[in-house]
Coordinates of C-alpha atoms and ligand atoms in Angstrom, one line a residue:
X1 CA -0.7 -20.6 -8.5
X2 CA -4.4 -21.4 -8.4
X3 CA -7.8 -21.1 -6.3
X4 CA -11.0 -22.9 -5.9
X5 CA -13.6 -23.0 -3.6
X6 CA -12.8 -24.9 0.0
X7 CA -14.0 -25.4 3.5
X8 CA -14.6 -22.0 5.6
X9 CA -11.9 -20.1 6.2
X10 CA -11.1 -20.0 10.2
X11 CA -8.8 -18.8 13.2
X12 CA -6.5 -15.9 14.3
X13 CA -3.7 -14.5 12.6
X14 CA -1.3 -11.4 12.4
X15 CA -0.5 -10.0 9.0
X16 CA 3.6 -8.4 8.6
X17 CA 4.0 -5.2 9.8
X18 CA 3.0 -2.3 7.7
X19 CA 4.8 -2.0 4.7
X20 CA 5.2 2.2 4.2
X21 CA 6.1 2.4 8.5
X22 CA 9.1 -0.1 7.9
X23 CA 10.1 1.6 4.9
X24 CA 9.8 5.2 7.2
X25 CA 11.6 3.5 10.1
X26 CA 14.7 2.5 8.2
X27 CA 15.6 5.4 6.8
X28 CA 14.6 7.8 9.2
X29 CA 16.7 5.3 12.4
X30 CA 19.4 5.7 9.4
X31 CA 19.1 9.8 9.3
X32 CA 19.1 9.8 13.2
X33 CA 21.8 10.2 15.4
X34 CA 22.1 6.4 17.4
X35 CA 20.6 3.3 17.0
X36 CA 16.8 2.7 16.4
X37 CA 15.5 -0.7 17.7
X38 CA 12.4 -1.5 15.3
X39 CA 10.1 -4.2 15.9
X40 CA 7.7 -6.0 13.7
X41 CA 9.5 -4.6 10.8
X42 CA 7.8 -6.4 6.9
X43 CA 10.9 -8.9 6.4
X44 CA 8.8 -8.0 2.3
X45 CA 11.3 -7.7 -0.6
X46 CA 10.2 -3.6 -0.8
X47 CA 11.8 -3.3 2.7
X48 CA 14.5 -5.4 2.1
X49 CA 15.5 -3.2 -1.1
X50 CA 15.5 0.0 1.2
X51 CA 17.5 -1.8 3.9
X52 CA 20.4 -2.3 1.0
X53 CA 20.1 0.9 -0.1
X54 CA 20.8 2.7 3.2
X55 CA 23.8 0.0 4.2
X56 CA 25.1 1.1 0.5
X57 CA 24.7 5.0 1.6
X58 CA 26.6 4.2 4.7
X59 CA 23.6 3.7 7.4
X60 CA 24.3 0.0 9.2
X61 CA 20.9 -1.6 9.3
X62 CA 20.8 -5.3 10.4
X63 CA 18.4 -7.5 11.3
X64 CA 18.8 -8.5 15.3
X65 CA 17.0 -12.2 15.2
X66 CA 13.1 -12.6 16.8
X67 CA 11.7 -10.1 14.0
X68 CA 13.7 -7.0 15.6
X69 CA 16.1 -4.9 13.6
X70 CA 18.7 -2.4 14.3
X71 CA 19.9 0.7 12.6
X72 CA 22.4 2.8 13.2
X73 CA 22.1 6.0 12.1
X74 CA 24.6 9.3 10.2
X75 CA 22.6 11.8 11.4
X76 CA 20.9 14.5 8.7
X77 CA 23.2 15.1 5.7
X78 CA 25.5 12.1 6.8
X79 CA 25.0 9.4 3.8
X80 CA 27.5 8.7 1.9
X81 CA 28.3 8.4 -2.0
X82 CA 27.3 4.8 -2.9
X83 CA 29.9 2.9 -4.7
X84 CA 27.1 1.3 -7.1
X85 CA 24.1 1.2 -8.7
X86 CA 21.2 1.4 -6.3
X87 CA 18.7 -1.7 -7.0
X88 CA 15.2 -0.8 -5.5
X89 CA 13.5 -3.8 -6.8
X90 CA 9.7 -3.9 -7.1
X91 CA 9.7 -0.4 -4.5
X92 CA 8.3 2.8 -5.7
X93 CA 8.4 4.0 -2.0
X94 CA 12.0 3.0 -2.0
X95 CA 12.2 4.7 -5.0
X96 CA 11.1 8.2 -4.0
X97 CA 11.8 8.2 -0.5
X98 CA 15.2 7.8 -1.1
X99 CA 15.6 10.3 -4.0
X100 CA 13.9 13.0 -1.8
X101 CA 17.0 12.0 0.7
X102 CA 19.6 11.8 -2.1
X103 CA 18.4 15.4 -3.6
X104 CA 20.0 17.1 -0.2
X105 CA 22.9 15.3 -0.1
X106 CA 26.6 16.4 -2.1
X107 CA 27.0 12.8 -3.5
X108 CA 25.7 11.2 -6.9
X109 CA 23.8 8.1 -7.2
X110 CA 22.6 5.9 -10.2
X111 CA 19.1 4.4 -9.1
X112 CA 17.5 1.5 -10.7
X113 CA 14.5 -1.1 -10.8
X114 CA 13.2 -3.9 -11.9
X115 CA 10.3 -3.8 -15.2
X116 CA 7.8 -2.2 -13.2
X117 CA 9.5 0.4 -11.2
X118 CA 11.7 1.5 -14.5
X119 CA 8.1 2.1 -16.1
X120 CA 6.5 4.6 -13.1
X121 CA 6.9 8.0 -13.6
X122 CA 9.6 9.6 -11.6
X123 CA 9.2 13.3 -12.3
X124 CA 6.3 13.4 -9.8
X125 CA 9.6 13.7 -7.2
X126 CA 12.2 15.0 -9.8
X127 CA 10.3 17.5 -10.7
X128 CA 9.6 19.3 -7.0
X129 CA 13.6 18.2 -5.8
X130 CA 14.9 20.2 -8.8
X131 CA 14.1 23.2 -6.9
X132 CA 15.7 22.1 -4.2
X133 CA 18.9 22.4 -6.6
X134 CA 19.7 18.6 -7.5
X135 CA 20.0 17.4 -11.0
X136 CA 18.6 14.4 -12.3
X137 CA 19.6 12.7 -15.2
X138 CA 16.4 10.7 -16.2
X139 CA 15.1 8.3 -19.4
X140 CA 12.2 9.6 -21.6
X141 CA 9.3 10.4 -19.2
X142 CA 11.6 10.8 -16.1
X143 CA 12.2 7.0 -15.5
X144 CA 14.3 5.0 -14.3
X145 CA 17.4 4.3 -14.3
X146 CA 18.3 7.7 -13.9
X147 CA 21.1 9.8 -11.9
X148 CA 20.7 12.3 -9.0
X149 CA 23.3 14.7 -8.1
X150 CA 22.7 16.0 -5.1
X151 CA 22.1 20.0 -4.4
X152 CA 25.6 21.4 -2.5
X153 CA 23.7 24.4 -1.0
X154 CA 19.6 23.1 -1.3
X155 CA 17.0 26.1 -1.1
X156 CA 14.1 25.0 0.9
X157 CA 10.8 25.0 -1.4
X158 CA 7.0 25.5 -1.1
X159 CA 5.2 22.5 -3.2
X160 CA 1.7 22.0 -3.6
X161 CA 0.7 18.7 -4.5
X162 CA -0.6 18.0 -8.0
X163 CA -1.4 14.6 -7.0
X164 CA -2.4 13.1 -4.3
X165 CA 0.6 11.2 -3.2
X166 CA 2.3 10.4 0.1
X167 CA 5.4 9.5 -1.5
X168 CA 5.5 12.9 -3.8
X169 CA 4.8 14.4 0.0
X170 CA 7.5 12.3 2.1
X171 CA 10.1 12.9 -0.6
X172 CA 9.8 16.6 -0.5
X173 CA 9.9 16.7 3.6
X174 CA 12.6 14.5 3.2
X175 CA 14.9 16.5 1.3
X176 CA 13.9 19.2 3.2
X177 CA 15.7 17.7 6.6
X178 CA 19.4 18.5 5.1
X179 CA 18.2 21.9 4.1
X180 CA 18.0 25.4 5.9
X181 CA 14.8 27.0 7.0
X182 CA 11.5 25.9 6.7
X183 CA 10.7 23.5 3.8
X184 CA 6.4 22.9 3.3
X185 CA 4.3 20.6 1.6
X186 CA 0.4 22.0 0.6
X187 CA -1.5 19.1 0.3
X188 CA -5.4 19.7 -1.5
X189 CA -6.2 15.8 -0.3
X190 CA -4.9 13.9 3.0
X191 CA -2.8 11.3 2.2
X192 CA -1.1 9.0 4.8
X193 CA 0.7 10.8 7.4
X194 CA 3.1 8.6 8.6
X195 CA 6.1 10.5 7.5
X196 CA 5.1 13.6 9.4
X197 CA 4.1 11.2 13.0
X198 CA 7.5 9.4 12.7
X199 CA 9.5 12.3 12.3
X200 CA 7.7 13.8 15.2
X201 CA 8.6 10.8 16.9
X202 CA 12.4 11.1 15.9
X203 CA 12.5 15.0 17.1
X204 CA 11.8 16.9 13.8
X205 CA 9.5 19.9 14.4
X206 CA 6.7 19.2 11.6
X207 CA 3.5 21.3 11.9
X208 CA 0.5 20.9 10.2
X209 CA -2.3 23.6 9.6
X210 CA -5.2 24.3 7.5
X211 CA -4.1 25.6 4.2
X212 CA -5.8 28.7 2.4
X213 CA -8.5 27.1 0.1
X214 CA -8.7 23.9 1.8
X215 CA -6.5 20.8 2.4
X216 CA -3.4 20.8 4.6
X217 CA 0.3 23.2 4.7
X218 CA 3.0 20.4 6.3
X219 CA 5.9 22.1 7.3
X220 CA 9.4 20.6 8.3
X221 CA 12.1 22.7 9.6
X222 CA 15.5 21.5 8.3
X223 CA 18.9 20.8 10.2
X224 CA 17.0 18.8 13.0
X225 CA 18.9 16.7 15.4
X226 CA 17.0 13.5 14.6
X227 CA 17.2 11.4 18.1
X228 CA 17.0 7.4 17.6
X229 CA 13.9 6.6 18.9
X230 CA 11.7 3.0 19.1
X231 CA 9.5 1.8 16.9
X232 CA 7.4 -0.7 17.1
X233 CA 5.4 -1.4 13.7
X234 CA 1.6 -2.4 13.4
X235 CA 0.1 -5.0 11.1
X236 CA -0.3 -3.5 7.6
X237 CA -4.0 -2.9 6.9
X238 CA -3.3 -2.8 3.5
X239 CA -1.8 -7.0 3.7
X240 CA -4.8 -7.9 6.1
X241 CA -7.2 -6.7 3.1
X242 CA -6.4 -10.0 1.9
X243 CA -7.9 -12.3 4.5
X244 CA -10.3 -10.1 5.7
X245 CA -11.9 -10.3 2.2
X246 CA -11.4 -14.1 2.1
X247 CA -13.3 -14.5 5.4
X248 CA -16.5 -12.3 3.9
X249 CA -16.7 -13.9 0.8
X250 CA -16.0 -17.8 2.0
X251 CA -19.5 -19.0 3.3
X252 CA -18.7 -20.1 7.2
X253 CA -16.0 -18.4 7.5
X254 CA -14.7 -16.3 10.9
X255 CA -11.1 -15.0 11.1
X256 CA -9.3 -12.6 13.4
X257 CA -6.5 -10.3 12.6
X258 CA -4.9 -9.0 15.1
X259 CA -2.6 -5.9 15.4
X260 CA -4.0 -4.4 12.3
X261 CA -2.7 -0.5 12.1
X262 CA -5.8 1.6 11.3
X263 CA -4.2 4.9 10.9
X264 CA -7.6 7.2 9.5
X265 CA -5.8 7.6 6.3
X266 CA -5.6 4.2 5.7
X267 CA -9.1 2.6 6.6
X268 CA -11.1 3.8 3.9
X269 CA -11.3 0.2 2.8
X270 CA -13.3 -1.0 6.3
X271 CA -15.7 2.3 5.1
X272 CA -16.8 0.7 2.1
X273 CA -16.8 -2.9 3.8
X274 CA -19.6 -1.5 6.1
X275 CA -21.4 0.1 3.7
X276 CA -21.7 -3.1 1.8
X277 CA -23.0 -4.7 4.5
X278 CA -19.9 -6.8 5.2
X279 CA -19.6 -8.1 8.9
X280 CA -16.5 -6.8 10.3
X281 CA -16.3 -5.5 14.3
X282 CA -13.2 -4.1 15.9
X283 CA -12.0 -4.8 18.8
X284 CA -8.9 -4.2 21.6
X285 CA -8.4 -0.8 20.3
X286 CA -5.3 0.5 21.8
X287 CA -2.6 3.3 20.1
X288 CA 0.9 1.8 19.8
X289 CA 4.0 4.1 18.9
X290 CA 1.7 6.3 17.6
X291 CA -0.4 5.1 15.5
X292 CA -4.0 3.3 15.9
X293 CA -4.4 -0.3 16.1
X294 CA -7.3 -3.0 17.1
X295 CA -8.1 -6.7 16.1
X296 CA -10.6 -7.6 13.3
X297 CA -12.7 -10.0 13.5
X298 CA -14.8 -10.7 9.6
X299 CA -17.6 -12.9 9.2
X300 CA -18.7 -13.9 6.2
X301 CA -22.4 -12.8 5.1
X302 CA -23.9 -11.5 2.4
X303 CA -22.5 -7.8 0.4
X304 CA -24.6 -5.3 -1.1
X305 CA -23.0 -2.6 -4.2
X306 CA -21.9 0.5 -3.0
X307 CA -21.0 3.9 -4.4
X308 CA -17.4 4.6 -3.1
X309 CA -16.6 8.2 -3.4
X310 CA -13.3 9.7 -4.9
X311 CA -12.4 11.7 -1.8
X312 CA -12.2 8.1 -0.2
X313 CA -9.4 7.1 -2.8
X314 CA -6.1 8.1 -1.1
X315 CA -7.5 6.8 2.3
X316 CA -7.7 3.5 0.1
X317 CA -5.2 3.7 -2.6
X318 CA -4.0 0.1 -2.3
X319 CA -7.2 -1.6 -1.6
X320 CA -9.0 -1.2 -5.0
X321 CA -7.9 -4.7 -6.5
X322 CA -9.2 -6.2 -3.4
X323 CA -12.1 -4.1 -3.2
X324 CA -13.7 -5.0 -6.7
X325 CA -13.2 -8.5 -5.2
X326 CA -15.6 -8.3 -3.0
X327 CA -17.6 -6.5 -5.4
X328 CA -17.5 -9.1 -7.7
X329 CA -19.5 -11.4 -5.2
X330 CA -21.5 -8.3 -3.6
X331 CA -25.8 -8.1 -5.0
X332 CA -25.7 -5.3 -6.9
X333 CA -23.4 -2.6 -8.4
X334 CA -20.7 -1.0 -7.4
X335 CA -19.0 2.6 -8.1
X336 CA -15.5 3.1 -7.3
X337 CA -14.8 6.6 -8.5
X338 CA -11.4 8.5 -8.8
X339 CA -9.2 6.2 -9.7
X340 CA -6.4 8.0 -12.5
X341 CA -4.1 7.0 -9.6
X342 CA -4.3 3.1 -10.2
X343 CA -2.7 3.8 -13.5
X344 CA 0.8 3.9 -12.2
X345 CA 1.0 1.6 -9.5
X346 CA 2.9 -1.4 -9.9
X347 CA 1.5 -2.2 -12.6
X348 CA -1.9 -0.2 -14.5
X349 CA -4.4 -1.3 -12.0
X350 CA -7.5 0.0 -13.5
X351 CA -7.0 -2.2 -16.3
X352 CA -5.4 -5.2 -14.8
X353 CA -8.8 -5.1 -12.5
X354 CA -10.9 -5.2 -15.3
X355 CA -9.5 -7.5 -17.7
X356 CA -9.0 -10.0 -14.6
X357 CA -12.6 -9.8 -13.5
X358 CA -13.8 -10.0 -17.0
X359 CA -11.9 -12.8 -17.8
X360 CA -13.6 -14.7 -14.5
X361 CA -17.2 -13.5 -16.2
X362 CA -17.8 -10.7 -13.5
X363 CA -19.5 -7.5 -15.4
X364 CA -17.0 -5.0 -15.4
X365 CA -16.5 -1.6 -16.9
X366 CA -13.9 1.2 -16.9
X367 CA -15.2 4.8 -17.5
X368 CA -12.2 7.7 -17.3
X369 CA -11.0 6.7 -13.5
X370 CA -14.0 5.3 -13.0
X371 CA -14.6 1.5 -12.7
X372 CA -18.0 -0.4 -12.1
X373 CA -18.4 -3.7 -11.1
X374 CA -22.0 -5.9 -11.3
X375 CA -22.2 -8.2 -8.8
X376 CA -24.9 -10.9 -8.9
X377 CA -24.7 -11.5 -4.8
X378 CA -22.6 -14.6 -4.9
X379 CA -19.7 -16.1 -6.6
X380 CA -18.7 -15.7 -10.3
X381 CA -17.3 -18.3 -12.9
X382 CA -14.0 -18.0 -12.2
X383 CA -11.8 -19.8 -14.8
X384 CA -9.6 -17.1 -15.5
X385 CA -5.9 -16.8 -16.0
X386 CA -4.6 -13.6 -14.7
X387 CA -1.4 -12.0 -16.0
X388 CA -0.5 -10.6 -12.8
X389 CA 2.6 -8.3 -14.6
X390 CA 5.0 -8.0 -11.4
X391 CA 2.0 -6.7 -8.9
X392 CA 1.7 -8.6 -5.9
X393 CA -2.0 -6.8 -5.2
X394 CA -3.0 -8.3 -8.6
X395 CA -1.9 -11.5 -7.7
X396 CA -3.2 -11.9 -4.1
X397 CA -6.6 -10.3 -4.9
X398 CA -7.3 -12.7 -7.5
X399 CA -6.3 -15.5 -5.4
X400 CA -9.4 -14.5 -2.7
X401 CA -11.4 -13.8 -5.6
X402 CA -10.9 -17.9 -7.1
X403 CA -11.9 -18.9 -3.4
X404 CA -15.2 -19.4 -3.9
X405 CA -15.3 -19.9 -7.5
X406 CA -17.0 -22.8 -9.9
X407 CA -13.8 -22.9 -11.9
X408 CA -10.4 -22.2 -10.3
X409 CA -8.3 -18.6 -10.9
X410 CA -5.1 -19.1 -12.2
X411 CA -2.2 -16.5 -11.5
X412 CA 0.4 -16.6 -13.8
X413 CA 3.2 -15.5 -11.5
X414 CA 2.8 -15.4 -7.8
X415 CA 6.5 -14.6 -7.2
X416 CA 5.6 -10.5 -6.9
X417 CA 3.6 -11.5 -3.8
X418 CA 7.0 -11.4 -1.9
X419 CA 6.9 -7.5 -2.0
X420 CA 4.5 -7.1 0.7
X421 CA 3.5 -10.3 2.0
X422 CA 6.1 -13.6 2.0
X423 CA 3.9 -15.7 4.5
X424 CA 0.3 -14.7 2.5
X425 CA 0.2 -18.2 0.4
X426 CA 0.8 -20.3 4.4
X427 CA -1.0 -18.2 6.2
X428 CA -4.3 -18.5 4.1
X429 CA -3.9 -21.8 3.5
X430 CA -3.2 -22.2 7.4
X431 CA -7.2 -20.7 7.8
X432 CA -8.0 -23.6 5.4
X433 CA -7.8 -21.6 2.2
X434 CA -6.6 -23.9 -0.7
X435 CA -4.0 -22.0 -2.9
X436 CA -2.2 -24.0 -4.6
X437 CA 1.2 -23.9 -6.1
X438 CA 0.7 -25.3 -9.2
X439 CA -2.1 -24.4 -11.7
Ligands
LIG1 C1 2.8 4.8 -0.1 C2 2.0 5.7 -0.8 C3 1.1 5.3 -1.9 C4 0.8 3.7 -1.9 C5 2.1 3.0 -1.7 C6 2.8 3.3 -0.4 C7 3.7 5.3 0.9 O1 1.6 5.6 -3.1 O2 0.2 3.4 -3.1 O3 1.9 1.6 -1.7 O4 4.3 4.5 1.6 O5 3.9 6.6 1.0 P1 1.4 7.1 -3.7 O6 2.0 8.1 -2.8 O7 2.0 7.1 -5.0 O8 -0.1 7.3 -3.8

């Protein structure tokens, strides 16, 4: 697939629902008692992969035709022994979600992954459910495939965080639902919180408080009656980063998303926009199941460098690719500190970022986990063919970037892009964009 500069980008649009809520929705409808109606579910590979996995554990979730899906639930501690392997595909929140379940149940599983996956390091969750009492069975550096035997009698634990990770954090407060007593998470940094809102929403009693020294102690108390409960799933910020980027950086252009979920923990990204000057307003605020939403409407204008702090990083975690985007066409330099996280996403971000920027002739440089991009306040050469190495971030952000671009950005493989975002190729082009399939 390939960019080059076209008309303005223009119109209205909804991005798929948000991609860590439809992964929460499915297996928590499949841990409740009764059947969960979900709406606006991300119809992404990622999701699909969890789907699988619950129908193989013994959950029964279907899709229901107009976008809605159904799941019937087991209750807590209800799954049962799969009779295969477990394939989570591209999904590392498949991936530890479901351990953190599996760690609490008396069954054993095999999980598996494609190239990427099998090469992120596990023992962030393995590590913290072995004290529950499970047993893994892992390759060298805790990957994957690996084994999981559930613990028979789990002992509910006390983990702080050693990274700031949403995933370590969901996977311990799941395994903590099939266990007795009080199971709690210390968290140093926030990280997204929509593991502790939607088991609120299913009946769990979570509570959060200020932990000694700072940060957050997230408590779940296990053996609760999980009710099914609606859900209705906002656009994922973290998909509409892609045209809303496009529409700054495209000269002309005005697009509206609509239905965007702008959950605190996840906005850092719009932050930074307005610090660079960027031309975004929000509008129709409203709160649906939970969770913030509004409509964006971006303009394109002119971006300034910024100096994006580290304490912004897990508010942002999956908008750094598209982020030194816009950086690339911004005046000036920009900082993004903190970034040791990037390293094991699905692929090593830090360095895909660079190499694929300095490939398009942007200034670039990477510094420990911090990366600086110079800007020269419009677009850069382009011309670069980017080795996108299963990441569907990778592959979309460099599409925007070849938008406005002298010579076109190649990508070598746009297939990851299904992960997260199916529709993203039509629905830019739909604005006008000009992505095309071949190179
Ligand atoms: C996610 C958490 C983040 C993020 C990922 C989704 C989640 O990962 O990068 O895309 O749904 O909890 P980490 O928890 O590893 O930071």
């Amino acid at each position: 697939m390939s960019t080059r500069p076209n008309a303005p980008l223009f119109g209205k649009i909804r991005v798929p629902g948000d991609k860590s809520i439809s992964h929460r929705a499915l297996m928590f409808g499949a841990l409740a008692v009764g059947r969960t109606e979900i709406t606006g579910l991300l119809e992404g590979e990622d999701v699909l992969a969890t789907a699988a996995a619950l129908n193989a554990l013994g959950a029964a979730a279907a899709p229901a035709g107009d976008g809605r899906w159904i799941v019937d639930g087991v209750g807590v501690g209800g799954l049962a022994e799969p009779q295969n392997l477990l394939d989570l595909g591209n999904s590392g929140t498949s991936a530890r979600l479901l351990l953190g379940i599996l760690a609490t149940h008396r069954l054993t599983a095999f999980v598996t992954g494609d190239a990427s996956l099998r090469r992120r390091p596990m023992s962030r969750v393995t590590e913290p459910l072995s004290r529950f009492g499970a047993h893994f069975l892992t390759r060298d550096g805790g990957r994957l495939p690996l084994a999981v035997t559930g613990a028979a009698e789990p002992i509910p634990i006390e983990y702080r965080l050693p990274v700031p990770s949403a995933q370590v954090k969901s996977s311990v407060l799941l395994a903590g639902l099939n266990t007795p007593g009080a199971t709690t998470v210390i968290e140093p940094q926030a990280t997204r919180d929509h593991t502790e809102r939607m088991l609120r929403h299913f009946g769990a009693t979570v509570t959060t408080e200020p932990a000694e020294g700072g940060g957050k102690r997230i408590t779940v108390e296990g053996y609760p009656e999980l009710a099914a409960a609606p859900i209705t799933v906002p656009g994922d910020i973290s998909s509409a980063a892609f045209p809303l980027v496009a529409a700054l950086l495209v000269p002309g252009s005005e697009v509206t998303i609509e239905g965007v979920g702008l959950n605190p923990l996840r906005a850092g990204l719009l932050e930074c926009l307005n610090e660079m000057g960027a031309d975004v307003v929000l509008e129709n605020e409203r709160e649906e199941a939970g969770e913030p939403v509004a409509d964006l409407r971006a303009r394109a204008g002119a971006l300034t460098g910024a100096d994006i702090p580290a304490e912004r990083a897990p508010r942002m975690i999956d908008e750094y690719p598209i982020l030194a985007v816009a950086a690339a066409y911004a005046r000036g330099r920009t900082v993004m500190r903190g970034l040791a996280e990037l390293r094991v996403k699905e692929s090593d971000r830090l360095t895909a970022i660079a190499t694929g920027l300095d490939s398009c002739g942007v200034r670039v440089a990477v510094d420990g986990d911090t990366l600086t991009v110079e800007g020269n306040g419009g677009p850069p050469d382009g011309g670069g063919l980017i080795a996108t190495q299963l990441d569907h971030r990778i592959a979309m952000a460099f599409l925007v970037l070849g938008m406005g671009c002298r010579e076109p950005v190649r990508i070598d493989d746009g297939a990851p892009i299904a992960t997260s975002f199916p529709d993203f190729v039509a629905l830019i082009n739909g604005l006008g964009g000009g992505i095309a399939a071949a190179p």
